[in-house]
Amino acid sequence: MRRRRIGTAIAAATALAVGTLVPALPAFAASTDAQRTVTVDLDEVVQDDYLGIGVNVIPWSLMGDTAAYGYDDADWEVDVERILTVQPKVARVWFQIDWMELEKGQYDFESPEMKAFYRYLDAFQQAGTEVLLNFGWKVGERVHDWFLYPGVQKPYESAPGDLVAYGHSASALLNELINNRGYDNVDYLTFYNEPNGSWDFEGPADQKAYYADMARKVHEQLQADGLRDDVQIWGPEEVNAPDWTKYMAENAGDVFDQYSFHLYGESYDFMSQAIDQRRASIGDAPLNLSEMGWTNPGTSVWETGYPNYIIRSANGGVHSNLVWQLNGVMTDDPRGDTNGSFNMWDSLVLGLKPTAAFYEAGLLMRYIPAHSTVLGTEVSDDDIRATAFRDADGELTVLVETAEGRPKDVKVQFTGGNVNDRFNRFVFDDSVAQPEANALLPATTGQFKPKKSAFIDGEIGSAHTFAIYTTAPAETQVAMTPAQSTVAGGAQVDLDASIIDGSGKLTWSVVGEGNGSVDANGVFTAPAVESERSVAIRATTKSGAYGVAQVLVTPAPRAGVADAPVFSLEPGLYPSVEGVTITTGTPGAEIRYTTDGSIPTAASTLYTGQIILNPLQTTYLRAIAVAPGLEPSGVTSRLYKVLDVQNAPDGYEFCQYADRGTCEFDGEASVAFGSEGLFRFGTFTDGVDCTAVSFGGDPNPGGDNRCFVNPEIPDEEPVVTIFNAGFESPATNGTANGPMVNGWTFSARAGIQHNDSVFNPAFPAPEGERTAYLKTDSGLNSRIDQTVIFPAGTYAITFYAANRADFGGLQEFDVFVDDQLVGHAAPDDSGAYELHQTDSFTVESGQHTISFVATTFEGDNTGFVDDVKVIVAE
């Protein structure tokens, strides 16, 4: 955040007249056009029971593939600590029936999956989180012989074939959780997910009626078993289908206690329409936004995102807001991978750094109180939004969102009573979201002591920002240094910790038996291990807040044993293709490895050279070293996930790192050497040493230079390298939606679409199989931008453009270089692609930004762009 550092004595006096900021932050004079006012009416109740902000959770981390990929108790310790940090007020926890019922009517509540499920419930109970049990979703293959609805095409997504049995199953589970195991936080029940779609609920032709009947059978069974008063039933979990909510209200209004729907990426104004549509059907019944999300990278914007969803929902009478989703998990049944752009953090086996959403959604989740009264608010200007809450203890919390623009002074004033308690201040903008392994929520940035029931915050900068002001205490957090480290068995590592928003003494402890020891100063002594082991160490405050550090303990060299393999690449998530080499300190030893999660043996695959990690793959490398006359080494393992972000000129693929060996290929090929858009090209036969010498110089000194090979030798080298100029990455077979970065930065309503996408393009892409798309709806436009390096000169940009022909209106768009408008495209309604060329423009050598910006705002319109090139203007 850029802050105005222009405080004066006069400005300080002005601030003190309204409210004092403690400790003192720079105070600024409140000018008429810069001050914004939020008025909170303590006597006006908008809604009297806002449940709060929660999350969706798929509890797979302790199951299946995640454990097979190396997820262990040290990872679970971090997951639990993060749950306790953000304190979701409600968690929609997804449940598969095959975890407990492999045969109809025979329940196994001690299965490995159920034991893992209980650990999640324990964590949420500890965090004070209420649970919405999402009963039924994916149908594991182990129950396909009895559970499925007859004739379904997608058995993993089948509706239950026997609704009476389904009712018995739900009742049996709730009885076990509530009565036998004492989970008094299991308060709500719902079924399946987005049944109006084609992806999670397949049954008879009239799926609305079947869903309502399914809910009724569960309702009746719970009544018969005396459990109905223990839970409230939510539904129908629809997305963009208010007719489903209307149907349930009209045909099963006696079954559903609350209603639920999903909404992603809609504008602030459209949200009110979505709420009103459903409210017209359900009357005063509670309405829950049980899925809402915002993709990463990039955080919310003024037009749509977390804070404005919360403000609009709370002020509009929505009962709760549940973020999609808490954390990523590795999956096996159904096969797939739910790590992705909506998570607060990915599966910890891919690294401890959270996403930007953790800081933004987590801050809101932690400090917006549960079961609170929403108070009436008014704002002075249209570039500010607000809502206010009062919890059961009388604590006040005000959420204020301000648009990007000039810095603002925000005055918060209360009417209808005297307010004298100090307010803690928490502020978020994009600069706050700097992921690091501790995953700490933004700390307080001071306090306000109101005078005459008002205070002024003079610290709101020019960026899009939200601030939380609350009389509730700040969350004490513990930062660990280092949060992750590696040490050989028997050796020591010094750990340190600091307390944030609190003070006191820390107590150190090691989690688990046989995992070494830690002294009162944080010095950890690792246990002797034969194979790698991850250990969790806690530093705990007197109040019970704690941080977790992970230490990877590796086998120490031992006489008579081969040295354990060492990997050249750190484990984790990578945007683009990488290569891994494996070495051992034992001369002449062979390295044997596996990629299927199994323990390698002397008969496993022989390592012969660099292993390429391909895009859109997760690779679990496990290796041992084997040498004559020595015992095999212990196992070392590394997990890698590679995305499909292009870092090479179109048509070129990674083959080697600079100065690390040969870029190998057969026959003649074109090779690009460099990085960050700066490349030298050459044509070679049967490989080339990946060095600057081979290419006649270093195009990007100090950069992460690499070699990329293209078996097809182009007619000419690109004048300017545009990454993903043909929009072939990511390699989606449908759509990949922004906001995302893949060469281009795609806004929320832009993305990449395949020839077979739901947009149903009338003609295939002019180049490859995919194009970019620019979409406008709900009054919001879209854009794509890329900053590239130009040599000095005069250029033009060429590209293909077309309109979506089967739906919506005509999409037009402008083309900019930096802030200069250089072209405008207005494709016709035929859907055919036409080649466009912009006006010529002159730039100096260096970085310049190319932008395509949609300009048609009315209605729902989609245009396609492909094969963008920079040419020398004649």
PDB file of N, CA and C in Angstrom, residues 252-335:
ATOM      1  N   ALA A 252     -40.900 -28.812  -1.093  1.00  0.00           N
ATOM      2  CA  ALA A 252     -40.310 -29.451   0.085  1.00  0.00           C
ATOM      3  C   ALA A 252     -39.999 -28.402   1.143  1.00  0.00           C
ATOM      4  N   GLY A 253     -40.859 -27.397   1.223  1.00  0.00           N
ATOM      5  CA  GLY A 253     -40.639 -26.327   2.184  1.00  0.00           C
ATOM      6  C   GLY A 253     -40.679 -26.801   3.619  1.00  0.00           C
ATOM      7  N   ASP A 254     -41.350 -27.928   3.876  1.00  0.00           N
ATOM      8  CA  ASP A 254     -41.386 -28.472   5.223  1.00  0.00           C
ATOM      9  C   ASP A 254     -40.140 -29.282   5.555  1.00  0.00           C
ATOM     10  N   VAL A 255     -39.305 -29.555   4.540  1.00  0.00           N
ATOM     11  CA  VAL A 255     -38.077 -30.332   4.729  1.00  0.00           C
ATOM     12  C   VAL A 255     -36.881 -29.418   4.943  1.00  0.00           C
ATOM     13  N   PHE A 256     -36.779 -28.369   4.135  1.00  0.00           N
ATOM     14  CA  PHE A 256     -35.601 -27.514   4.176  1.00  0.00           C
ATOM     15  C   PHE A 256     -35.769 -26.405   5.212  1.00  0.00           C
ATOM     16  N   ASP A 257     -34.869 -26.387   6.185  1.00  0.00           N
ATOM     17  CA  ASP A 257     -34.853 -25.315   7.177  1.00  0.00           C
ATOM     18  C   ASP A 257     -34.160 -24.076   6.639  1.00  0.00           C
ATOM     19  N   GLN A 258     -33.169 -24.290   5.778  1.00  0.00           N
ATOM     20  CA  GLN A 258     -32.414 -23.192   5.201  1.00  0.00           C
ATOM     21  C   GLN A 258     -32.132 -23.523   3.737  1.00  0.00           C
ATOM     22  N   TYR A 259     -31.852 -22.500   2.961  1.00  0.00           N
ATOM     23  CA  TYR A 259     -31.597 -22.681   1.534  1.00  0.00           C
ATOM     24  C   TYR A 259     -30.168 -22.248   1.209  1.00  0.00           C
ATOM     25  N   SER A 260     -29.601 -22.862   0.175  1.00  0.00           N
ATOM     26  CA  SER A 260     -28.191 -22.621  -0.133  1.00  0.00           C
ATOM     27  C   SER A 260     -27.988 -22.534  -1.642  1.00  0.00           C
ATOM     28  N   PHE A 261     -27.073 -21.635  -2.021  1.00  0.00           N
ATOM     29  CA  PHE A 261     -26.735 -21.482  -3.430  1.00  0.00           C
ATOM     30  C   PHE A 261     -25.271 -21.101  -3.536  1.00  0.00           C
ATOM     31  N   HIS A 262     -24.742 -21.115  -4.775  1.00  0.00           N
ATOM     32  CA  HIS A 262     -23.327 -20.824  -5.037  1.00  0.00           C
ATOM     33  C   HIS A 262     -23.223 -19.677  -6.026  1.00  0.00           C
ATOM     34  N   LEU A 263     -22.168 -18.897  -5.882  1.00  0.00           N
ATOM     35  CA  LEU A 263     -21.967 -17.752  -6.758  1.00  0.00           C
ATOM     36  C   LEU A 263     -20.480 -17.473  -6.857  1.00  0.00           C
ATOM     37  N   TYR A 264     -20.003 -17.300  -8.086  1.00  0.00           N
ATOM     38  CA  TYR A 264     -18.587 -17.044  -8.324  1.00  0.00           C
ATOM     39  C   TYR A 264     -18.421 -15.852  -9.260  1.00  0.00           C
ATOM     40  N   GLY A 265     -17.583 -14.914  -8.870  1.00  0.00           N
ATOM     41  CA  GLY A 265     -17.116 -13.876  -9.766  1.00  0.00           C
ATOM     42  C   GLY A 265     -18.167 -12.903 -10.266  1.00  0.00           C
ATOM     43  N   GLU A 266     -19.303 -12.809  -9.584  1.00  0.00           N
ATOM     44  CA  GLU A 266     -20.324 -11.874 -10.041  1.00  0.00           C
ATOM     45  C   GLU A 266     -20.064 -10.484  -9.466  1.00  0.00           C
ATOM     46  N   SER A 267     -20.621  -9.505 -10.110  1.00  0.00           N
ATOM     47  CA  SER A 267     -20.429  -8.134  -9.674  1.00  0.00           C
ATOM     48  C   SER A 267     -21.226  -7.856  -8.404  1.00  0.00           C
ATOM     49  N   TYR A 268     -20.833  -6.811  -7.722  1.00  0.00           N
ATOM     50  CA  TYR A 268     -21.509  -6.389  -6.495  1.00  0.00           C
ATOM     51  C   TYR A 268     -22.986  -6.112  -6.758  1.00  0.00           C
ATOM     52  N   ASP A 269     -23.277  -5.451  -7.862  1.00  0.00           N
ATOM     53  CA  ASP A 269     -24.675  -5.137  -8.167  1.00  0.00           C
ATOM     54  C   ASP A 269     -25.463  -6.384  -8.544  1.00  0.00           C
ATOM     55  N   PHE A 270     -24.820  -7.296  -9.300  1.00  0.00           N
ATOM     56  CA  PHE A 270     -25.545  -8.506  -9.695  1.00  0.00           C
ATOM     57  C   PHE A 270     -25.872  -9.362  -8.482  1.00  0.00           C
ATOM     58  N   MET A 271     -25.031  -9.314  -7.458  1.00  0.00           N
ATOM     59  CA  MET A 271     -25.299 -10.116  -6.268  1.00  0.00           C
ATOM     60  C   MET A 271     -26.661  -9.813  -5.668  1.00  0.00           C
ATOM     61  N   SER A 272     -27.026  -8.545  -5.652  1.00  0.00           N
ATOM     62  CA  SER A 272     -28.322  -8.196  -5.077  1.00  0.00           C
ATOM     63  C   SER A 272     -29.451  -8.818  -5.884  1.00  0.00           C
ATOM     64  N   GLN A 273     -29.280  -8.891  -7.209  1.00  0.00           N
ATOM     65  CA  GLN A 273     -30.290  -9.558  -8.030  1.00  0.00           C
ATOM     66  C   GLN A 273     -30.370 -11.045  -7.700  1.00  0.00           C
ATOM     67  N   ALA A 274     -29.206 -11.670  -7.537  1.00  0.00           N
ATOM     68  CA  ALA A 274     -29.175 -13.098  -7.230  1.00  0.00           C
ATOM     69  C   ALA A 274     -29.841 -13.381  -5.888  1.00  0.00           C
ATOM     70  N   ILE A 275     -29.584 -12.530  -4.914  1.00  0.00           N
ATOM     71  CA  ILE A 275     -30.202 -12.706  -3.597  1.00  0.00           C
ATOM     72  C   ILE A 275     -31.706 -12.487  -3.685  1.00  0.00           C
ATOM     73  N   ASP A 276     -32.121 -11.428  -4.360  1.00  0.00           N
ATOM     74  CA  ASP A 276     -33.542 -11.101  -4.450  1.00  0.00           C
ATOM     75  C   ASP A 276     -34.318 -12.187  -5.188  1.00  0.00           C
ATOM     76  N   GLN A 277     -33.704 -12.775  -6.233  1.00  0.00           N
ATOM     77  CA  GLN A 277     -34.375 -13.853  -6.967  1.00  0.00           C
ATOM     78  C   GLN A 277     -34.747 -14.999  -6.031  1.00  0.00           C
ATOM     79  N   ARG A 278     -33.830 -15.376  -5.191  1.00  0.00           N
ATOM     80  CA  ARG A 278     -34.071 -16.514  -4.303  1.00  0.00           C
ATOM     81  C   ARG A 278     -34.957 -16.114  -3.124  1.00  0.00           C
ATOM     82  N   ARG A 279     -34.765 -14.909  -2.645  1.00  0.00           N
ATOM     83  CA  ARG A 279     -35.581 -14.446  -1.529  1.00  0.00           C
ATOM     84  C   ARG A 279     -37.055 -14.388  -1.915  1.00  0.00           C
ATOM     85  N   ALA A 280     -37.344 -14.105  -3.169  1.00  0.00           N
ATOM     86  CA  ALA A 280     -38.730 -14.063  -3.622  1.00  0.00           C
ATOM     87  C   ALA A 280     -39.400 -15.418  -3.496  1.00  0.00           C
ATOM     88  N   SER A 281     -38.604 -16.497  -3.530  1.00  0.00           N
ATOM     89  CA  SER A 281     -39.161 -17.850  -3.446  1.00  0.00           C
ATOM     90  C   SER A 281     -39.235 -18.376  -2.026  1.00  0.00           C
ATOM     91  N   ILE A 282     -38.274 -17.982  -1.173  1.00  0.00           N
ATOM     92  CA  ILE A 282     -38.157 -18.620   0.145  1.00  0.00           C
ATOM     93  C   ILE A 282     -38.656 -17.736   1.276  1.00  0.00           C
ATOM     94  N   GLY A 283     -39.018 -16.491   0.984  1.00  0.00           N
ATOM     95  CA  GLY A 283     -39.510 -15.608   2.029  1.00  0.00           C
ATOM     96  C   GLY A 283     -38.437 -15.288   3.045  1.00  0.00           C
ATOM     97  N   ASP A 284     -38.748 -15.465   4.325  1.00  0.00           N
ATOM     98  CA  ASP A 284     -37.834 -15.092   5.399  1.00  0.00           C
ATOM     99  C   ASP A 284     -36.919 -16.241   5.819  1.00  0.00           C
ATOM    100  N   ALA A 285     -36.982 -17.367   5.164  1.00  0.00           N
ATOM    101  CA  ALA A 285     -36.111 -18.489   5.545  1.00  0.00           C
ATOM    102  C   ALA A 285     -34.650 -18.103   5.336  1.00  0.00           C
ATOM    103  N   PRO A 286     -33.737 -18.642   6.150  1.00  0.00           N
ATOM    104  CA  PRO A 286     -32.311 -18.318   5.985  1.00  0.00           C
ATOM    105  C   PRO A 286     -31.795 -18.743   4.615  1.00  0.00           C
ATOM    106  N   LEU A 287     -30.996 -17.866   4.011  1.00  0.00           N
ATOM    107  CA  LEU A 287     -30.405 -18.111   2.706  1.00  0.00           C
ATOM    108  C   LEU A 287     -28.885 -18.060   2.848  1.00  0.00           C
ATOM    109  N   ASN A 288     -28.213 -19.116   2.416  1.00  0.00           N
ATOM    110  CA  ASN A 288     -26.773 -19.231   2.606  1.00  0.00           C
ATOM    111  C   ASN A 288     -26.044 -19.252   1.266  1.00  0.00           C
ATOM    112  N   LEU A 289     -24.989 -18.478   1.178  1.00  0.00           N
ATOM    113  CA  LEU A 289     -24.094 -18.539   0.029  1.00  0.00           C
ATOM    114  C   LEU A 289     -23.017 -19.569   0.387  1.00  0.00           C
ATOM    115  N   SER A 290     -23.325 -20.843   0.125  1.00  0.00           N
ATOM    116  CA  SER A 290     -22.503 -21.930   0.658  1.00  0.00           C
ATOM    117  C   SER A 290     -21.304 -22.271  -0.212  1.00  0.00           C
ATOM    118  N   GLU A 291     -21.151 -21.603  -1.336  1.00  0.00           N
ATOM    119  CA  GLU A 291     -19.891 -21.610  -2.080  1.00  0.00           C
ATOM    120  C   GLU A 291     -19.715 -20.238  -2.703  1.00  0.00           C
ATOM    121  N   MET A 292     -18.556 -19.656  -2.473  1.00  0.00           N
ATOM    122  CA  MET A 292     -18.155 -18.433  -3.150  1.00  0.00           C
ATOM    123  C   MET A 292     -16.644 -18.493  -3.284  1.00  0.00           C
ATOM    124  N   GLY A 293     -16.132 -17.980  -4.384  1.00  0.00           N
ATOM    125  CA  GLY A 293     -14.707 -18.122  -4.577  1.00  0.00           C
ATOM    126  C   GLY A 293     -14.119 -17.030  -5.424  1.00  0.00           C
ATOM    127  N   TRP A 294     -12.795 -16.949  -5.319  1.00  0.00           N
ATOM    128  CA  TRP A 294     -12.051 -15.963  -6.089  1.00  0.00           C
ATOM    129  C   TRP A 294     -10.723 -16.578  -6.434  1.00  0.00           C
ATOM    130  N   THR A 295     -10.434 -16.692  -7.742  1.00  0.00           N
ATOM    131  CA  THR A 295      -9.254 -17.432  -8.153  1.00  0.00           C
ATOM    132  C   THR A 295      -7.971 -16.657  -7.915  1.00  0.00           C
ATOM    133  N   ASN A 296      -6.902 -17.396  -7.800  1.00  0.00           N
ATOM    134  CA  ASN A 296      -5.559 -16.832  -7.657  1.00  0.00           C
ATOM    135  C   ASN A 296      -4.760 -17.152  -8.903  1.00  0.00           C
ATOM    136  N   PRO A 297      -3.691 -16.447  -9.251  1.00  0.00           N
ATOM    137  CA  PRO A 297      -3.136 -15.357  -8.471  1.00  0.00           C
ATOM    138  C   PRO A 297      -3.979 -14.099  -8.572  1.00  0.00           C
ATOM    139  N   GLY A 298      -3.657 -13.172  -7.756  1.00  0.00           N
ATOM    140  CA  GLY A 298      -4.450 -11.955  -7.696  1.00  0.00           C
ATOM    141  C   GLY A 298      -5.540 -12.105  -6.663  1.00  0.00           C
ATOM    142  N   THR A 299      -5.844 -11.050  -5.979  1.00  0.00           N
ATOM    143  CA  THR A 299      -6.869 -11.077  -4.954  1.00  0.00           C
ATOM    144  C   THR A 299      -8.100 -10.342  -5.467  1.00  0.00           C
ATOM    145  N   SER A 300      -9.004 -10.038  -4.565  1.00  0.00           N
ATOM    146  CA  SER A 300     -10.248  -9.402  -4.967  1.00  0.00           C
ATOM    147  C   SER A 300     -10.000  -8.048  -5.607  1.00  0.00           C
ATOM    148  N   VAL A 301     -10.974  -7.628  -6.372  1.00  0.00           N
ATOM    149  CA  VAL A 301     -10.992  -6.287  -6.929  1.00  0.00           C
ATOM    150  C   VAL A 301     -12.293  -5.619  -6.498  1.00  0.00           C
ATOM    151  N   TRP A 302     -12.385  -4.331  -6.758  1.00  0.00           N
ATOM    152  CA  TRP A 302     -13.578  -3.580  -6.345  1.00  0.00           C
ATOM    153  C   TRP A 302     -14.836  -4.167  -6.949  1.00  0.00           C
ATOM    154  N   GLU A 303     -14.745  -4.624  -8.202  1.00  0.00           N
ATOM    155  CA  GLU A 303     -15.940  -5.078  -8.898  1.00  0.00           C
ATOM    156  C   GLU A 303     -16.507  -6.372  -8.308  1.00  0.00           C
ATOM    157  N   THR A 304     -15.628  -7.254  -7.849  1.00  0.00           N
ATOM    158  CA  THR A 304     -16.099  -8.531  -7.318  1.00  0.00           C
ATOM    159  C   THR A 304     -15.012  -9.151  -6.473  1.00  0.00           C
ATOM    160  N   GLY A 305     -15.382  -9.931  -5.459  1.00  0.00           N
ATOM    161  CA  GLY A 305     -14.380 -10.551  -4.599  1.00  0.00           C
ATOM    162  C   GLY A 305     -14.877 -10.746  -3.184  1.00  0.00           C
ATOM    163  N   TYR A 306     -13.961 -11.130  -2.307  1.00  0.00           N
ATOM    164  CA  TYR A 306     -14.334 -11.512  -0.946  1.00  0.00           C
ATOM    165  C   TYR A 306     -15.008 -10.392  -0.146  1.00  0.00           C
ATOM    166  N   PRO A 307     -14.392  -9.221   0.023  1.00  0.00           N
ATOM    167  CA  PRO A 307     -15.022  -8.240   0.915  1.00  0.00           C
ATOM    168  C   PRO A 307     -16.371  -7.755   0.420  1.00  0.00           C
ATOM    169  N   ASN A 308     -16.485  -7.518  -0.910  1.00  0.00           N
ATOM    170  CA  ASN A 308     -17.784  -7.026  -1.364  1.00  0.00           C
ATOM    171  C   ASN A 308     -18.846  -8.118  -1.359  1.00  0.00           C
ATOM    172  N   TYR A 309     -18.441  -9.394  -1.496  1.00  0.00           N
ATOM    173  CA  TYR A 309     -19.404 -10.480  -1.314  1.00  0.00           C
ATOM    174  C   TYR A 309     -19.935 -10.486   0.119  1.00  0.00           C
ATOM    175  N   ILE A 310     -19.037 -10.302   1.095  1.00  0.00           N
ATOM    176  CA  ILE A 310     -19.459 -10.303   2.493  1.00  0.00           C
ATOM    177  C   ILE A 310     -20.346  -9.104   2.789  1.00  0.00           C
ATOM    178  N   ILE A 311     -19.955  -7.937   2.311  1.00  0.00           N
ATOM    179  CA  ILE A 311     -20.739  -6.724   2.585  1.00  0.00           C
ATOM    180  C   ILE A 311     -22.128  -6.834   1.973  1.00  0.00           C
ATOM    181  N   ARG A 312     -22.177  -7.233   0.706  1.00  0.00           N
ATOM    182  CA  ARG A 312     -23.479  -7.348   0.049  1.00  0.00           C
ATOM    183  C   ARG A 312     -24.323  -8.434   0.710  1.00  0.00           C
ATOM    184  N   SER A 313     -23.710  -9.541   1.077  1.00  0.00           N
ATOM    185  CA  SER A 313     -24.455 -10.642   1.697  1.00  0.00           C
ATOM    186  C   SER A 313     -25.002 -10.252   3.063  1.00  0.00           C
ATOM    187  N   ALA A 314     -24.142  -9.705   3.911  1.00  0.00           N
ATOM    188  CA  ALA A 314     -24.590  -9.341   5.259  1.00  0.00           C
ATOM    189  C   ALA A 314     -25.684  -8.289   5.207  1.00  0.00           C
ATOM    190  N   ASN A 315     -25.485  -7.276   4.376  1.00  0.00           N
ATOM    191  CA  ASN A 315     -26.498  -6.224   4.274  1.00  0.00           C
ATOM    192  C   ASN A 315     -27.753  -6.688   3.556  1.00  0.00           C
ATOM    193  N   GLY A 316     -27.621  -7.753   2.751  1.00  0.00           N
ATOM    194  CA  GLY A 316     -28.767  -8.259   2.001  1.00  0.00           C
ATOM    195  C   GLY A 316     -29.490  -9.401   2.672  1.00  0.00           C
ATOM    196  N   GLY A 317     -29.107  -9.733   3.906  1.00  0.00           N
ATOM    197  CA  GLY A 317     -29.822 -10.760   4.650  1.00  0.00           C
ATOM    198  C   GLY A 317     -29.367 -12.172   4.384  1.00  0.00           C
ATOM    199  N   VAL A 318     -28.233 -12.371   3.720  1.00  0.00           N
ATOM    200  CA  VAL A 318     -27.693 -13.719   3.543  1.00  0.00           C
ATOM    201  C   VAL A 318     -27.131 -14.190   4.872  1.00  0.00           C
ATOM    202  N   HIS A 319     -27.415 -15.436   5.218  1.00  0.00           N
ATOM    203  CA  HIS A 319     -27.150 -15.974   6.551  1.00  0.00           C
ATOM    204  C   HIS A 319     -25.688 -16.347   6.772  1.00  0.00           C
ATOM    205  N   SER A 320     -24.979 -16.781   5.713  1.00  0.00           N
ATOM    206  CA  SER A 320     -23.574 -17.170   5.852  1.00  0.00           C
ATOM    207  C   SER A 320     -22.896 -17.130   4.496  1.00  0.00           C
ATOM    208  N   ASN A 321     -21.569 -17.075   4.517  1.00  0.00           N
ATOM    209  CA  ASN A 321     -20.752 -17.090   3.308  1.00  0.00           C
ATOM    210  C   ASN A 321     -19.640 -18.109   3.486  1.00  0.00           C
ATOM    211  N   LEU A 322     -19.611 -19.115   2.611  1.00  0.00           N
ATOM    212  CA  LEU A 322     -18.615 -20.175   2.709  1.00  0.00           C
ATOM    213  C   LEU A 322     -17.670 -20.110   1.522  1.00  0.00           C
ATOM    214  N   VAL A 323     -16.393 -19.974   1.820  1.00  0.00           N
ATOM    215  CA  VAL A 323     -15.368 -19.840   0.791  1.00  0.00           C
ATOM    216  C   VAL A 323     -15.061 -21.200   0.187  1.00  0.00           C
ATOM    217  N   TRP A 324     -14.942 -21.247  -1.131  1.00  0.00           N
ATOM    218  CA  TRP A 324     -14.404 -22.419  -1.813  1.00  0.00           C
ATOM    219  C   TRP A 324     -12.937 -22.135  -2.096  1.00  0.00           C
ATOM    220  N   GLN A 325     -12.006 -22.880  -1.532  1.00  0.00           N
ATOM    221  CA  GLN A 325     -12.147 -23.860  -0.491  1.00  0.00           C
ATOM    222  C   GLN A 325     -10.980 -23.718   0.470  1.00  0.00           C
ATOM    223  N   LEU A 326     -10.988 -24.494   1.562  1.00  0.00           N
ATOM    224  CA  LEU A 326      -9.960 -24.352   2.586  1.00  0.00           C
ATOM    225  C   LEU A 326      -8.581 -24.697   2.047  1.00  0.00           C
ATOM    226  N   ASN A 327      -8.401 -25.941   1.658  1.00  0.00           N
ATOM    227  CA  ASN A 327      -7.071 -26.360   1.202  1.00  0.00           C
ATOM    228  C   ASN A 327      -7.193 -27.415   0.122  1.00  0.00           C
ATOM    229  N   GLY A 328      -6.162 -27.526  -0.678  1.00  0.00           N
ATOM    230  CA  GLY A 328      -6.147 -28.517  -1.739  1.00  0.00           C
ATOM    231  C   GLY A 328      -5.814 -29.896  -1.195  1.00  0.00           C
ATOM    232  N   VAL A 329      -6.217 -30.900  -1.918  1.00  0.00           N
ATOM    233  CA  VAL A 329      -5.925 -32.286  -1.548  1.00  0.00           C
ATOM    234  C   VAL A 329      -5.592 -33.072  -2.800  1.00  0.00           C
ATOM    235  N   MET A 330      -4.802 -34.089  -2.637  1.00  0.00           N
ATOM    236  CA  MET A 330      -4.542 -35.020  -3.732  1.00  0.00           C
ATOM    237  C   MET A 330      -5.631 -36.086  -3.712  1.00  0.00           C
ATOM    238  N   THR A 331      -6.108 -36.475  -4.868  1.00  0.00           N
ATOM    239  CA  THR A 331      -7.250 -37.375  -4.928  1.00  0.00           C
ATOM    240  C   THR A 331      -6.922 -38.646  -5.682  1.00  0.00           C
ATOM    241  N   ASP A 332      -7.668 -39.686  -5.364  1.00  0.00           N
ATOM    242  CA  ASP A 332      -7.581 -40.940  -6.105  1.00  0.00           C
ATOM    243  C   ASP A 332      -8.953 -41.398  -6.569  1.00  0.00           C
ATOM    244  N   ASP A 333      -9.957 -41.165  -5.748  1.00  0.00           N
ATOM    245  CA  ASP A 333     -11.296 -41.633  -6.078  1.00  0.00           C
ATOM    246  C   ASP A 333     -12.284 -40.506  -5.804  1.00  0.00           C
ATOM    247  N   PRO A 334     -12.775 -39.811  -6.799  1.00  0.00           N
ATOM    248  CA  PRO A 334     -12.477 -39.987  -8.210  1.00  0.00           C
ATOM    249  C   PRO A 334     -11.097 -39.439  -8.554  1.00  0.00           C
ATOM    250  N   ARG A 335     -10.502 -39.941  -9.594  1.00  0.00           N
ATOM    251  CA  ARG A 335      -9.156 -39.501  -9.942  1.00  0.00           C
ATOM    252  C   ARG A 335      -9.199 -38.026 -10.360  1.00  0.00           C
TER     253      ARG A 335
END
